[in-house]
PDB file of C-alpha atoms in Angstrom:
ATOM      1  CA  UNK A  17    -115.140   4.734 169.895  1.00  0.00           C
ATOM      2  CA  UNK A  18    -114.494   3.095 166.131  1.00  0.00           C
ATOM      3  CA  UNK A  19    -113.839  -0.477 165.590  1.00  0.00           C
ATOM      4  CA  UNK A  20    -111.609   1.239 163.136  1.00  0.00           C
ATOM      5  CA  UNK A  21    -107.971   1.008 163.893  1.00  0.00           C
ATOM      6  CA  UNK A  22    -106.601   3.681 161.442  1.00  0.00           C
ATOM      7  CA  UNK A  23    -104.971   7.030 162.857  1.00  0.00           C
ATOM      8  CA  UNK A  24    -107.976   8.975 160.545  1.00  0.00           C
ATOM      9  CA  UNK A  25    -110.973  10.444 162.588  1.00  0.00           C
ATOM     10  CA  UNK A  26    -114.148  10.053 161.400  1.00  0.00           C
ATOM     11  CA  UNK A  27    -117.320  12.708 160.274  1.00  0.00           C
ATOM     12  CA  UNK A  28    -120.725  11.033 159.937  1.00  0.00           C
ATOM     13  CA  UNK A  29    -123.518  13.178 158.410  1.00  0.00           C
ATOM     14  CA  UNK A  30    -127.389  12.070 158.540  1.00  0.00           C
ATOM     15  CA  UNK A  31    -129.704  13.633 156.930  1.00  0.00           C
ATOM     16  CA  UNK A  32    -133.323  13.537 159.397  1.00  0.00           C
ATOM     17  CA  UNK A  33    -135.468  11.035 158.470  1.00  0.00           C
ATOM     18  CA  UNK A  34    -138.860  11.571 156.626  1.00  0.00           C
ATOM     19  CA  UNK A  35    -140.624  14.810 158.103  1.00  0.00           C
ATOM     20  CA  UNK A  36    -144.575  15.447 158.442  1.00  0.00           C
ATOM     21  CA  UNK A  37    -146.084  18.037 157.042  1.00  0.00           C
ATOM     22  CA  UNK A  38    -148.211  19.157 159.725  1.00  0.00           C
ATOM     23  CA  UNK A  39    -149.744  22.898 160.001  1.00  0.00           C
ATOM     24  CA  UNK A  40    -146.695  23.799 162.390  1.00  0.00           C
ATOM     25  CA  UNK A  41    -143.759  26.447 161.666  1.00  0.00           C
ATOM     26  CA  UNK A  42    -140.912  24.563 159.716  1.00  0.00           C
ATOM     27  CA  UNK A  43    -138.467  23.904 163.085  1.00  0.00           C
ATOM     28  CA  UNK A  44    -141.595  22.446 165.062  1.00  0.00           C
ATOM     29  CA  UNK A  45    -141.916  19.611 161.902  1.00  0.00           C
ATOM     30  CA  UNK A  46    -141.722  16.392 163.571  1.00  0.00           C
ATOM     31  CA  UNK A  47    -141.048  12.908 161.702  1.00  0.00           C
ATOM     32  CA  UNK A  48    -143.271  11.149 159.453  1.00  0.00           C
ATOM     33  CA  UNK A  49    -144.799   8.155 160.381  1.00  0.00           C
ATOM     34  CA  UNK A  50    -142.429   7.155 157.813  1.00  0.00           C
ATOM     35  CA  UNK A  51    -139.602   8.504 159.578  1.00  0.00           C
ATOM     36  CA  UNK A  52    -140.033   6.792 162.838  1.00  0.00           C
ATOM     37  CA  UNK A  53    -140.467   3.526 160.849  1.00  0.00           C
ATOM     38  CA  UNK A  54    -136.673   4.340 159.328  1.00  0.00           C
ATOM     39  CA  UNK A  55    -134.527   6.034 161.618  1.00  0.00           C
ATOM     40  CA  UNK A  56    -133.649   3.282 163.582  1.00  0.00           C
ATOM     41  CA  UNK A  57    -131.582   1.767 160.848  1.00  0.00           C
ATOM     42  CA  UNK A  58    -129.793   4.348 160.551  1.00  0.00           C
ATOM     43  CA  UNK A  59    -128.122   3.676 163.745  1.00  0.00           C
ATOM     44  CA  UNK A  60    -128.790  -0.516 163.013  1.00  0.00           C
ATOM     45  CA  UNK A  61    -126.365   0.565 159.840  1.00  0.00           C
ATOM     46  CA  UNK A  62    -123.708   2.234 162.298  1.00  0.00           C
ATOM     47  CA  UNK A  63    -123.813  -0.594 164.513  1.00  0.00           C
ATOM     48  CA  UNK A  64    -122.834  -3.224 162.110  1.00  0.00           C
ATOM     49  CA  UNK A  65    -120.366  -1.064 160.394  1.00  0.00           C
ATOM     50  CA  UNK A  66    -118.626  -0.712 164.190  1.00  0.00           C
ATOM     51  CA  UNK A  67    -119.052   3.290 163.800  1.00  0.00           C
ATOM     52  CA  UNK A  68    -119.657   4.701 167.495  1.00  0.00           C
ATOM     53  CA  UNK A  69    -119.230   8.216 167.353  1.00  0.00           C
ATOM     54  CA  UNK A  70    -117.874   9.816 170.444  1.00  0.00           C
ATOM     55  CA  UNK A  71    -120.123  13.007 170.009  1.00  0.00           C
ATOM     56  CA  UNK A  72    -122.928  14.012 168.005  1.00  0.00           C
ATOM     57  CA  UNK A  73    -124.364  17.222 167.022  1.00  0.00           C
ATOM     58  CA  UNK A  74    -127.691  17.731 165.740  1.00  0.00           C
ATOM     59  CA  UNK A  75    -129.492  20.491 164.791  1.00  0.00           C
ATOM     60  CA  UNK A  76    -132.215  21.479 167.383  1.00  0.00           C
ATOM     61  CA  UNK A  77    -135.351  21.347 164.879  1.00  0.00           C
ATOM     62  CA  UNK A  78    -137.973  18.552 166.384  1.00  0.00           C
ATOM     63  CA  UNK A  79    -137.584  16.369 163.341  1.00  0.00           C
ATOM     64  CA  UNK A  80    -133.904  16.310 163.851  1.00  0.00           C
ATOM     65  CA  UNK A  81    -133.989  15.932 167.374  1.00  0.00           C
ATOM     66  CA  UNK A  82    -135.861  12.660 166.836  1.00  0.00           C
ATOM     67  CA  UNK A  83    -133.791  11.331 164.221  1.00  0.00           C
ATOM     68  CA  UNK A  84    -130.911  11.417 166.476  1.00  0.00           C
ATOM     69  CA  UNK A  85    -133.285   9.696 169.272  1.00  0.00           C
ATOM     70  CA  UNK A  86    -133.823   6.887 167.276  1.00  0.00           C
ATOM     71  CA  UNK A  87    -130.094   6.552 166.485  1.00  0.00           C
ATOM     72  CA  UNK A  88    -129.021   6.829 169.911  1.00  0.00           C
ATOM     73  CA  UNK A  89    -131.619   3.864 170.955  1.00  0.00           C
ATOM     74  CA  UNK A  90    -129.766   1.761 168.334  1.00  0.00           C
ATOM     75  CA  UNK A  91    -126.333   2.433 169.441  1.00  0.00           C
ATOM     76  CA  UNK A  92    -127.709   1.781 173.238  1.00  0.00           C
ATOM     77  CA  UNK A  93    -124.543   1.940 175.915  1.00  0.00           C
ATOM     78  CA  UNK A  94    -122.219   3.026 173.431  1.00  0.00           C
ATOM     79  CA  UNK A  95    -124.147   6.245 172.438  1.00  0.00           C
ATOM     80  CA  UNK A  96    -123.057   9.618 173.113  1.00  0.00           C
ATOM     81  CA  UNK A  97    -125.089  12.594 175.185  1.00  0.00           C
ATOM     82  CA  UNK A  98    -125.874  14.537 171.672  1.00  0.00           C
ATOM     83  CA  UNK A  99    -125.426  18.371 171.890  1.00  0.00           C
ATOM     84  CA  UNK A 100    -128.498  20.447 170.381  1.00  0.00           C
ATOM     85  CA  UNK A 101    -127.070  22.848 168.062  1.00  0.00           C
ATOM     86  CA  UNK A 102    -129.470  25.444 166.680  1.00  0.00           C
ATOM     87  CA  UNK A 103    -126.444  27.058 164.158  1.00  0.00           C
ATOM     88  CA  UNK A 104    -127.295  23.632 162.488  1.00  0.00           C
ATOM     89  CA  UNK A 105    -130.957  24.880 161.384  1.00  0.00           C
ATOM     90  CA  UNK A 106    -131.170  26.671 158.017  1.00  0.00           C
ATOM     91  CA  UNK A 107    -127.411  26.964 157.930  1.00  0.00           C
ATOM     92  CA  UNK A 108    -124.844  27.740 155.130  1.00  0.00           C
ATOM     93  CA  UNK A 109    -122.199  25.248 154.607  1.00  0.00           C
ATOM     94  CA  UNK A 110    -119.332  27.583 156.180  1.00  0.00           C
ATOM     95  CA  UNK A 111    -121.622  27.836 159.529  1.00  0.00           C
ATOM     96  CA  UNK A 112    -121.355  23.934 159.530  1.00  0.00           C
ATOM     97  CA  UNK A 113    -117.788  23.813 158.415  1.00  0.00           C
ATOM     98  CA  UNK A 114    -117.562  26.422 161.554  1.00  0.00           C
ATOM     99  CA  UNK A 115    -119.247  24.080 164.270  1.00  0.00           C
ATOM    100  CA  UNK A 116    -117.028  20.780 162.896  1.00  0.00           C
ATOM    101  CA  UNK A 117    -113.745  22.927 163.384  1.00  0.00           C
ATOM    102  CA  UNK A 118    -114.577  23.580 167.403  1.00  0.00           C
ATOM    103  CA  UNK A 119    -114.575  19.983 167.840  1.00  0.00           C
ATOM    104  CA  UNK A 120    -111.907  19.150 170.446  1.00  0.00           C
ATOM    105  CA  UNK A 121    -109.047  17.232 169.411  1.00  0.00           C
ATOM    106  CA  UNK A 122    -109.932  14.375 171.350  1.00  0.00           C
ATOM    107  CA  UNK A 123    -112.963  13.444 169.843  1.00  0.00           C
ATOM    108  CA  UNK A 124    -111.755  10.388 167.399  1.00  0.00           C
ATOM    109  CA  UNK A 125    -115.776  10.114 165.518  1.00  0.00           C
ATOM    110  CA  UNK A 126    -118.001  13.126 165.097  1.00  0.00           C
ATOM    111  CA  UNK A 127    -121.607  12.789 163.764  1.00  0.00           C
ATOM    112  CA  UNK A 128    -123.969  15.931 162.700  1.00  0.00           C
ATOM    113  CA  UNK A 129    -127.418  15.183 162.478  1.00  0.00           C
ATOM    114  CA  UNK A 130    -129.381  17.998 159.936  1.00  0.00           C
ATOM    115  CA  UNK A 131    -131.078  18.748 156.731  1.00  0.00           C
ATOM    116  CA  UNK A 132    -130.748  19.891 152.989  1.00  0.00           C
ATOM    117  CA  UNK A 133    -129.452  21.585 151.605  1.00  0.00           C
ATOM    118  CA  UNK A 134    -126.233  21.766 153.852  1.00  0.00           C
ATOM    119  CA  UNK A 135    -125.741  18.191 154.655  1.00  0.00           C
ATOM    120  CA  UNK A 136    -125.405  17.507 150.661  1.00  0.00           C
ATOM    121  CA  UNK A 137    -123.235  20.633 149.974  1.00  0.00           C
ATOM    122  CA  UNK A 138    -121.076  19.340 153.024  1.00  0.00           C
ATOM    123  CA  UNK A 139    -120.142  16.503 151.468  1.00  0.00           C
ATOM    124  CA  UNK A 140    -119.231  18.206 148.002  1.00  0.00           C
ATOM    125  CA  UNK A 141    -117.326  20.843 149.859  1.00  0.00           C
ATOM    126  CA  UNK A 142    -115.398  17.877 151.928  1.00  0.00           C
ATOM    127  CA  UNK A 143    -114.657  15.105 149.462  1.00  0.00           C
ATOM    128  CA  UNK A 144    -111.133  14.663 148.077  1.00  0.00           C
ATOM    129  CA  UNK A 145    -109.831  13.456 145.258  1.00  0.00           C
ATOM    130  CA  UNK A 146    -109.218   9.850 146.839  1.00  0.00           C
ATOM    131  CA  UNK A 147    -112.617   9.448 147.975  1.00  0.00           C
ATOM    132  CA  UNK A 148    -114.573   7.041 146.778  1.00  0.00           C
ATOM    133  CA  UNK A 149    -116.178   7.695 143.308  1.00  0.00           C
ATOM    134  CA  UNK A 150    -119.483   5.942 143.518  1.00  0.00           C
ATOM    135  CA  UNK A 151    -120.524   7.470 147.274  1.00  0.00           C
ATOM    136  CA  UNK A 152    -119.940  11.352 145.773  1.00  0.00           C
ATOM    137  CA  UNK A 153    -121.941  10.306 142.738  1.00  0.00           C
ATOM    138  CA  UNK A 154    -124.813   8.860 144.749  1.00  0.00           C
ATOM    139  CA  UNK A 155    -124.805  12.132 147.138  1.00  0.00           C
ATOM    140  CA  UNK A 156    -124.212  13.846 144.436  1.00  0.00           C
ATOM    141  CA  UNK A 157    -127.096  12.990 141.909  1.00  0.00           C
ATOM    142  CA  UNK A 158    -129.591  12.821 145.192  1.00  0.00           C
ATOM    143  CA  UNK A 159    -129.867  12.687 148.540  1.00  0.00           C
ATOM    144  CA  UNK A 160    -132.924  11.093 150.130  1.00  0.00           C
ATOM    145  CA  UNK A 161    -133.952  11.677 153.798  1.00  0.00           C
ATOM    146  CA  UNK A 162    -131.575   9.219 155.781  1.00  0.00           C
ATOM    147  CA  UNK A 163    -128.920   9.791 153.741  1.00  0.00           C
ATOM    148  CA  UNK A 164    -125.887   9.137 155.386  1.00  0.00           C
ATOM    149  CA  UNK A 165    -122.208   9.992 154.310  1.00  0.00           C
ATOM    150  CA  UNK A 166    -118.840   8.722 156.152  1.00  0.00           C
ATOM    151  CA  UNK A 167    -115.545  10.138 155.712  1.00  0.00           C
ATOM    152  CA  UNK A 168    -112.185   9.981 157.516  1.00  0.00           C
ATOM    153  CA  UNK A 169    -110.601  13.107 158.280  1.00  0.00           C
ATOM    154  CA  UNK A 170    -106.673  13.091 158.262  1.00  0.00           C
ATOM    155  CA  UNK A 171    -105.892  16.041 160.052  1.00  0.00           C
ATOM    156  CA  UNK A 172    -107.336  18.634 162.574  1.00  0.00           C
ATOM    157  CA  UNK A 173    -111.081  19.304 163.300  1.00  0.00           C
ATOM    158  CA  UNK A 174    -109.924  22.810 162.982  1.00  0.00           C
ATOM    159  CA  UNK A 175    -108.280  22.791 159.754  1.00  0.00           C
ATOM    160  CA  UNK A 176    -111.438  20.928 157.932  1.00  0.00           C
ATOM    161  CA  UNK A 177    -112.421  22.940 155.465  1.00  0.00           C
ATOM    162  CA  UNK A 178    -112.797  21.825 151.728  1.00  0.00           C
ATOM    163  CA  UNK A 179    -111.884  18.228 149.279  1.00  0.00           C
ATOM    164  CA  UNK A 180    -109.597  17.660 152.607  1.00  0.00           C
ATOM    165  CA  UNK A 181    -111.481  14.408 154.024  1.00  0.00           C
ATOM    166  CA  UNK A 182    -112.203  11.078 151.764  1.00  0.00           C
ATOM    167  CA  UNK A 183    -115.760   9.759 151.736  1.00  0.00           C
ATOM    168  CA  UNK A 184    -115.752   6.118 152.285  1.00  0.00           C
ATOM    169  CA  UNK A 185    -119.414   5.738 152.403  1.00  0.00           C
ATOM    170  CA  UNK A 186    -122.517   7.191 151.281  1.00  0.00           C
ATOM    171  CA  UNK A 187    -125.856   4.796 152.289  1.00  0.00           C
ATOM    172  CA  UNK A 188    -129.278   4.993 152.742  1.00  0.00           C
ATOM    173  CA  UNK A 189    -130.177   2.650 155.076  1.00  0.00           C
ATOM    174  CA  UNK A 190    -133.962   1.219 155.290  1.00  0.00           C
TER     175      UNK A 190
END
């Protein structure tokens, strides 16, 4: 549900917020104090940009899990039941590309919710040519925990697949 009148869908990709470093196995890492002190604008940032996404997907790793529970509280009524995805956890770019092209047709704004190194090799594998210049740099050259990338998608979920989909944003909000 997009404020967004244009016939493109839309992919939003979040990067968790800052993780702990407790004595725990890797996928049990919850959020930073940090990270609960962030994540909420990263769904603040949605909100004013009018981006509601009609599903979300988020790896199933605790740090991830909580990123997307902050998010959710900030989009309130609007936000989507999010789907735990454990393909999303230490995954290759093609397994991502893979989960994005089952998407059904219907849904008009996706959002993945996961970690480095995919979420940055995502968005070089996705940006076209017409996307804009500054966000690729910035995701590029570094991307920070609650690093967030937009970009409209043209065509099918299913035919996604690489420099098909122009990034319009790339933020880090705080």
């Amino acid at each position: 549900m997009l404020t967004d009148r244009s016939d493109h869908k839309h992919l939003i990709v979040l990067r968790h917020g800052k993780a702990a470093y407790p004595p725990v196995p890797d996928h049990e890492r919850p959020l930073a104090q940090r990270g609960n002190q962030e994540a909420p604008a990263a769904g603040r940032w949605l909100v004013e940009q009018g981006f509601y996404p009609d599903a979300i997907i988020t790896s199933d790793a605790v740090r991830t899990r909580q990123t997307t529970t902050w998010v959710l509280s900030e989009l309130g009524d609007k936000a989507p039941t999010p789907y735990l995805d454990s393909r999303l956890y230490m995954a290759p770019v093609s397994r991502v590309l893979a989960v994005i092209n089952e998407t059904e047709e219907q849904v008009r704004s996706l959002m993945l919710v996961g970690h480095m190194p995919w979420v940055q090799d995502l968005g070089m594998r996705l940006a076209s040519v017409d996307s804009d210049e500054d966000a690729v740099i910035e995701m590029a050259e570094r991307y920070p925990t609650l690093g967030l990338m937009v970009f409209e998608v043209p065509g099918e979920w299913a035919s996604l697949d690489g420099r098909d989909a122009k990034m319009t944003h790339f933020v880090v909000p705080r």
